[in-house]
Short mmCIF file of C-alpha atoms in Angstrom, two decimals:
data_model
loop_
_atom_site.label_atom_id
_atom_site.label_comp_id
_atom_site.label_asym_id
_atom_site.label_seq_id
_atom_site.Cartn_x
_atom_site.Cartn_y
_atom_site.Cartn_z
CA MET A 159 0.17 0.01 -0.10
CA ASN A 160 1.51 3.62 -1.08
CA LYS A 161 1.76 5.88 2.17
CA PHE A 162 -0.11 9.04 1.34
CA ASP A 163 0.92 12.36 3.29
CA PHE A 164 -0.92 15.46 2.07
CA THR A 165 1.88 17.58 3.65
CA ASP A 166 4.26 16.32 0.82
CA LEU A 167 2.20 19.12 -1.16
CA ASP A 168 4.17 22.09 0.03
CA GLY A 169 4.28 25.54 -1.66
CA LYS A 170 7.44 24.53 -3.88
CA VAL A 171 5.72 21.28 -4.82
CA LEU A 172 2.87 23.05 -5.76
CA ARG A 173 4.29 25.92 -7.44
CA CYS A 174 6.45 23.56 -9.75
CA PHE A 175 3.27 21.94 -10.49
CA LEU A 176 2.02 25.61 -12.07
CA VAL A 177 5.09 26.24 -13.72
CA ILE A 178 5.53 22.61 -15.16
CA LEU A 179 1.78 23.26 -16.79
CA GLU A 180 2.59 26.69 -18.08
CA GLU A 181 5.38 25.72 -19.54
CA SER A 182 4.50 21.94 -20.43
CA SER A 183 8.03 21.02 -20.68
CA VAL A 184 10.20 19.98 -17.49
CA SER A 185 13.54 21.24 -18.82
CA ARG A 186 12.00 24.90 -19.10
CA ALA A 187 10.03 24.48 -15.87
CA ALA A 188 13.52 24.20 -14.64
CA ASP A 189 14.92 26.90 -16.24
CA ARG A 190 12.24 29.18 -14.97
CA LEU A 191 12.48 27.67 -11.11
CA GLY A 192 16.35 27.70 -11.59
CA VAL A 193 16.53 24.20 -10.29
CA THR A 194 17.65 20.66 -12.32
CA GLN A 195 15.64 18.88 -14.58
CA SER A 196 15.90 16.08 -12.18
CA ALA A 197 14.65 18.42 -9.56
CA VAL A 198 11.60 19.02 -11.25
CA SER A 199 11.21 15.32 -12.27
CA HIS A 200 11.40 13.95 -8.80
CA THR A 201 9.09 16.70 -8.05
CA LEU A 202 6.72 15.61 -10.56
CA ALA A 203 6.84 12.07 -9.52
CA LYS A 204 5.97 13.11 -5.89
CA LEU A 205 3.19 14.75 -7.22
CA ARG A 206 2.04 11.32 -9.00
CA ALA A 207 2.16 9.76 -6.30
CA VAL A 208 0.32 11.88 -3.85
CA LEU A 209 -2.69 12.74 -6.04
CA GLY A 210 -3.38 9.53 -7.85
CA ASP A 211 -2.99 10.74 -11.28
CA PRO A 212 -0.16 11.08 -14.21
CA LEU A 213 -0.67 14.52 -14.52
CA PHE A 214 1.21 14.79 -17.92
CA VAL A 215 1.85 12.41 -20.68
CA ARG A 216 4.77 13.02 -22.96
CA SER A 217 3.54 14.44 -26.10
CA GLY A 218 5.93 15.67 -29.44
CA GLN A 219 8.67 17.63 -27.98
CA GLY A 220 6.66 18.47 -24.54
CA LEU A 221 3.72 17.50 -22.30
CA THR A 222 -0.06 17.30 -22.44
CA PRO A 223 -1.63 17.63 -18.95
CA THR A 224 -4.25 15.82 -18.60
CA GLU A 225 -8.04 16.68 -17.37
CA ARG A 226 -7.02 15.78 -13.63
CA ALA A 227 -3.91 18.51 -13.90
CA LEU A 228 -6.29 21.00 -15.58
CA SER A 229 -8.70 20.76 -13.16
CA LEU A 230 -6.05 21.82 -10.36
CA ARG A 231 -4.37 24.65 -12.04
CA GLU A 232 -7.15 26.91 -10.08
CA PRO A 233 -7.33 25.22 -6.68
CA VAL A 234 -3.32 25.15 -6.32
CA GLN A 235 -2.99 28.90 -7.66
CA ARG A 236 -5.58 29.31 -4.62
CA VAL A 237 -3.96 27.79 -1.93
CA LEU A 238 -0.48 29.22 -2.92
CA ASP A 239 -2.27 32.88 -2.36
CA GLY A 240 -3.12 31.99 0.64
CA ILE A 241 0.13 30.51 1.85
CA LYS A 242 1.68 33.65 0.63
CA SER A 243 -0.77 35.87 2.50
CA LEU A 244 0.18 34.25 5.69
CA THR A 245 3.16 36.66 5.36
CA ASP A 246 1.54 39.91 4.44
CA ALA A 247 1.32 41.02 7.89
CA ARG A 248 5.45 40.49 8.61
CA PRO A 249 7.59 43.37 9.76
CA PHE A 250 9.05 44.60 6.57
CA ASP A 251 12.33 46.30 6.47
CA PRO A 252 13.51 46.70 2.54
CA LEU A 253 17.05 46.21 3.69
CA GLY A 254 16.33 43.03 5.67
CA GLU A 255 15.24 41.00 2.98
CA ALA A 256 15.98 40.15 -0.78
CA MET A 257 13.51 41.02 -3.01
CA HIS A 258 12.62 39.52 -6.39
CA PHE A 259 10.06 41.00 -8.85
CA ASP A 260 8.69 39.68 -12.37
CA ILE A 261 7.37 42.74 -14.55
CA ALA A 262 5.74 42.53 -17.72
CA ALA A 263 6.80 46.11 -19.72
CA ASN A 264 7.15 46.75 -23.42
CA ASP A 265 10.64 48.63 -24.17
CA LEU A 266 9.20 52.18 -22.83
CA GLN A 267 8.19 51.37 -19.80
CA ARG A 268 11.21 48.84 -18.82
CA GLU A 269 13.52 51.56 -19.98
CA LEU A 270 12.11 54.80 -18.36
CA ILE A 271 11.27 53.51 -15.12
CA PHE A 272 13.46 50.41 -13.91
CA PRO A 273 16.86 51.25 -14.48
CA GLU A 274 16.90 54.26 -12.10
CA LEU A 275 14.61 52.56 -9.90
CA LEU A 276 17.10 49.80 -9.60
CA HIS A 277 20.21 51.77 -9.62
CA ARG A 278 18.84 53.80 -6.70
CA ALA A 279 17.47 50.88 -4.96
CA ARG A 280 21.07 49.15 -4.89
CA SER A 281 22.99 52.11 -3.88
CA GLU A 282 20.71 52.11 -0.78
CA GLY A 283 22.08 48.89 -0.22
CA VAL A 284 18.50 46.94 -1.22
CA ARG A 285 19.21 43.62 -2.30
CA LEU A 286 16.62 43.97 -5.41
CA SER A 287 16.61 41.76 -8.73
CA LEU A 288 14.22 41.77 -11.19
CA GLY A 289 13.11 39.62 -14.27
CA PHE A 290 11.29 41.31 -17.20
CA VAL A 291 9.00 39.66 -20.16
CA PRO A 292 7.40 41.75 -23.08
CA SER A 293 3.62 43.17 -22.13
CA GLY A 294 2.52 43.42 -25.28
CA VAL A 295 -1.66 43.35 -25.15
CA PRO A 296 -1.65 41.69 -21.46
CA ASP A 297 -3.98 38.90 -20.46
CA PRO A 298 -5.18 38.55 -17.16
CA ALA A 299 -3.53 35.34 -17.54
CA LEU A 300 -0.52 36.69 -16.71
CA LEU A 301 -0.59 37.74 -13.40
CA ARG A 302 -3.02 35.18 -12.52
CA SER A 303 -0.71 32.78 -13.21
CA ASP A 304 2.18 34.66 -10.61
CA ARG A 305 4.00 34.52 -14.16
CA CYS A 306 4.56 38.46 -13.34
CA GLN A 307 3.62 40.46 -10.05
CA LEU A 308 3.75 43.99 -12.08
CA VAL A 309 2.33 44.87 -15.28
CA LEU A 310 3.21 48.15 -17.11
CA THR A 311 0.90 48.90 -19.78
CA PRO A 312 -1.16 51.42 -21.71
CA LEU A 313 -3.76 48.58 -22.45
CA PRO A 314 -4.35 47.43 -18.75
CA PRO A 315 -6.06 43.90 -18.56
CA ASP A 316 -9.64 43.79 -16.90
CA GLY A 317 -11.13 41.61 -14.14
CA PRO A 318 -12.50 41.43 -10.64
CA ASP A 319 -9.25 40.25 -9.16
CA ILE A 320 -6.72 42.97 -11.29
CA TYR A 321 -5.91 45.90 -10.02
CA GLN A 322 -4.23 49.51 -11.46
CA ARG A 323 -3.06 52.63 -11.05
CA HIS A 324 -2.46 55.47 -13.35
CA LEU A 325 0.90 56.44 -13.92
CA PHE A 326 1.19 59.06 -16.59
CA THR A 327 0.23 60.15 -19.91
CA SER A 328 1.87 60.64 -23.10
CA PRO A 329 0.45 62.79 -26.45
CA LEU A 330 1.73 61.06 -29.91
CA GLN A 331 4.05 62.20 -32.17
CA ILE A 332 6.12 60.86 -35.28
CA TYR A 333 9.62 59.79 -35.18
CA TYR A 334 11.63 60.55 -38.68
CA ASP A 335 15.42 61.25 -39.68
CA ALA A 336 15.25 65.21 -40.90
CA SER A 337 18.24 65.03 -42.55
CA HIS A 338 16.35 62.78 -45.14
CA ARG A 339 12.52 63.95 -44.78
CA SER A 340 10.41 66.63 -43.44
CA PRO A 341 7.45 65.16 -41.27
CA PRO A 342 4.10 64.97 -42.33
CA ASP A 343 1.79 67.96 -42.60
CA SER A 344 -1.37 66.60 -42.92
CA TRP A 345 -3.61 63.88 -42.24
CA GLN A 346 -3.52 63.12 -46.14
CA SER A 347 0.48 62.97 -45.92
CA TYR A 348 0.73 61.03 -42.97
CA CYS A 349 -1.77 58.32 -44.42
CA ALA A 350 0.65 58.32 -47.49
CA ALA A 351 3.51 58.01 -45.74
CA GLU A 352 5.82 54.69 -44.94
CA HIS A 353 5.42 53.61 -41.51
CA VAL A 354 7.53 51.23 -39.34
CA GLU A 355 5.02 49.52 -37.30
CA VAL A 356 5.50 47.24 -33.76
CA ARG A 357 3.43 44.08 -33.57
CA PHE A 358 3.62 42.10 -30.33
CA SER A 359 4.08 38.51 -30.45
CA ASP A 360 -0.08 37.67 -30.57
CA GLY A 361 -0.15 39.88 -33.76
CA ARG A 362 -1.81 42.52 -32.25
CA SER A 363 -0.53 45.83 -33.55
CA ALA A 364 0.92 48.93 -30.91
CA ASN A 365 -1.09 51.13 -33.01
CA VAL A 366 -3.71 49.81 -31.25
CA VAL A 367 -3.07 52.93 -28.86
CA MET A 368 -3.98 55.45 -31.64
CA ARG A 369 -7.64 56.30 -30.68
CA GLY A 370 -9.96 58.60 -32.48
CA VAL A 371 -8.35 58.36 -35.90
CA ASP A 372 -9.35 55.76 -38.90
CA GLN A 373 -6.68 53.84 -39.20
CA SER A 374 -8.17 51.94 -42.07
CA GLN A 375 -7.14 54.80 -44.50
CA ILE A 376 -3.51 54.95 -43.05
CA ARG A 377 -0.96 53.30 -45.57
CA PRO A 378 0.15 49.53 -44.51
CA PRO A 379 3.58 49.38 -42.48
CA THR A 380 6.65 48.94 -44.55
CA VAL A 381 8.51 47.69 -41.67
CA ILE A 382 7.12 45.79 -38.65
CA LEU A 383 8.89 44.98 -35.86
CA PRO A 384 8.75 42.86 -32.82
CA HIS A 385 9.58 45.67 -30.07
CA PHE A 386 10.09 49.59 -30.00
CA GLY A 387 14.03 49.55 -29.70
CA ALA A 388 14.61 48.34 -33.04
CA ILE A 389 12.89 51.46 -34.57
CA PRO A 390 15.95 53.80 -34.79
CA ALA A 391 17.96 51.56 -37.13
CA PHE A 392 15.19 51.09 -39.84
CA VAL A 393 14.00 55.15 -39.58
CA LYS A 394 17.37 56.60 -39.34
CA GLY A 395 18.69 56.93 -42.66
CA SER A 396 15.71 56.67 -44.53
CA ASP A 397 12.29 58.45 -45.23
CA LEU A 398 10.48 55.93 -43.17
CA ILE A 399 8.36 57.14 -40.34
CA SER A 400 7.18 55.77 -36.76
CA THR A 401 4.34 57.04 -34.38
CA ASP A 402 4.86 56.52 -30.75
CA THR A 403 4.46 58.47 -27.45
CA THR A 404 6.84 61.85 -27.09
CA LEU A 405 8.13 60.07 -23.75
CA MET A 406 10.15 57.40 -26.04
CA LYS A 407 12.11 60.35 -26.75
CA LEU A 408 13.61 59.98 -23.32
CA GLY A 409 14.13 56.50 -24.13
CA PRO A 410 14.58 53.99 -27.11
CA LEU A 411 13.72 56.64 -29.65
CA ALA A 412 16.27 59.53 -28.42
CA ALA A 413 18.00 59.23 -31.39
CA LEU A 414 15.48 60.22 -33.56
CA ASP A 415 13.89 63.48 -34.77
CA CYS A 416 10.44 64.29 -33.64
CA ALA A 417 7.28 66.49 -34.63
CA PRO A 418 3.50 66.82 -33.13
CA LEU A 419 1.06 64.92 -35.11
CA PRO A 420 -0.70 66.64 -37.74
CA PHE A 421 -3.96 66.10 -36.43
CA ALA A 422 -6.13 65.20 -33.16
CA CYS A 423 -5.51 61.90 -31.52
CA ASP A 424 -6.10 60.95 -27.92
CA PRO A 425 -3.05 60.70 -25.68
CA VAL A 426 -1.66 57.53 -24.52
CA SER A 427 -1.81 56.57 -20.88
CA ILE A 428 0.05 54.25 -19.01
CA TYR A 429 -1.10 52.28 -15.79
CA MET A 430 0.10 49.73 -13.47
CA VAL A 431 -1.27 46.66 -13.11
CA TRP A 432 -0.99 43.69 -10.34
CA HIS A 433 -3.13 41.12 -8.72
CA GLU A 434 -5.32 41.24 -5.85
CA ARG A 435 -2.86 38.89 -4.10
CA SER A 436 -0.21 41.36 -4.46
CA THR A 437 -2.07 44.28 -2.74
CA ALA A 438 -1.28 43.97 0.75
CA ASP A 439 2.30 42.54 0.46
CA PRO A 440 4.66 44.97 1.99
CA ALA A 441 7.45 44.32 -0.46
CA HIS A 442 5.09 44.36 -3.20
CA ARG A 443 3.64 47.96 -1.71
CA TRP A 444 7.19 49.38 -1.76
CA LEU A 445 7.76 48.38 -5.26
CA ARG A 446 4.69 49.92 -6.37
CA ALA A 447 5.24 53.24 -4.26
CA ARG A 448 8.80 53.54 -6.12
CA VAL A 449 7.43 53.09 -9.56
CA GLU A 450 4.89 55.56 -8.57
CA ALA A 451 7.59 58.09 -7.59
CA ILE A 452 9.72 58.16 -10.65
CA ALA A 453 6.31 57.77 -13.15
CA ALA A 454 5.24 61.16 -11.12
CA ARG A 455 8.51 62.51 -11.69
CA LEU A 456 8.86 62.09 -15.65
CA GLN A 457 5.12 63.26 -15.66
CA ARG A 458 6.36 66.60 -14.53
CA GLY A 459 9.61 67.21 -17.11
CA ALA A 460 7.11 65.99 -19.97
CA GLN A 461 4.78 69.21 -18.47
#
């Protein structure tokens, strides 16, 4: 008879289960967790024994979850959230604990906020480490799965368990190379120009933030890129243009010339978004306060 002990299901084991479920691969799960593949395989064997289900079956180069594994996703996440909430009332000193946060942000938010935040924290003696993933057009699952603990985006996901706070607003403008062309001076010339456009991994365009204009009239992009940092290499030395926020001039698009849009268009707001599980966590509150302080300074400087 197999010995059953539910206390074998500790937080690390449950976290490993969720990561395997998200990655569909023992090797990728090991990379994300920072452990060896054999450690992940050992944990999976323990889960199978305790839960009495194979949980994952091999399929091609990856793993396919069983129905039981899929049904456990939300209950396991709730258990982990409950364990984490036990630490929310702990005495907190930013100098007294090592902090790591995974953050979803695109080029602008990442470059404008987090280098300063990290450098200042380290100069104060705070043991802070950060990991980044592209936010694209974020889905609530990014936060619900705890794949990241904070999202900075102009397109905040919605949900009763998702919290958000406005950080700053930035108008859109044209970026171009003044040695090769003048900026468009009308809606018609803007639509006829050759554009560089960013599209995220899910296929959606970054131009979704252009509200209040009929984008169907704009010429299809000449160049499509996966991130904003690649724009200058294509615009510089050409007659291509890109449309992005004015704050991009402080970050990825600093090397380009810029001009106002020759038509009315709503400005872009950037939001900080997190899951309810992080609301009361003192380390997360510390991080949010630091992000807000830097964003407020950027907004004042842009006015």
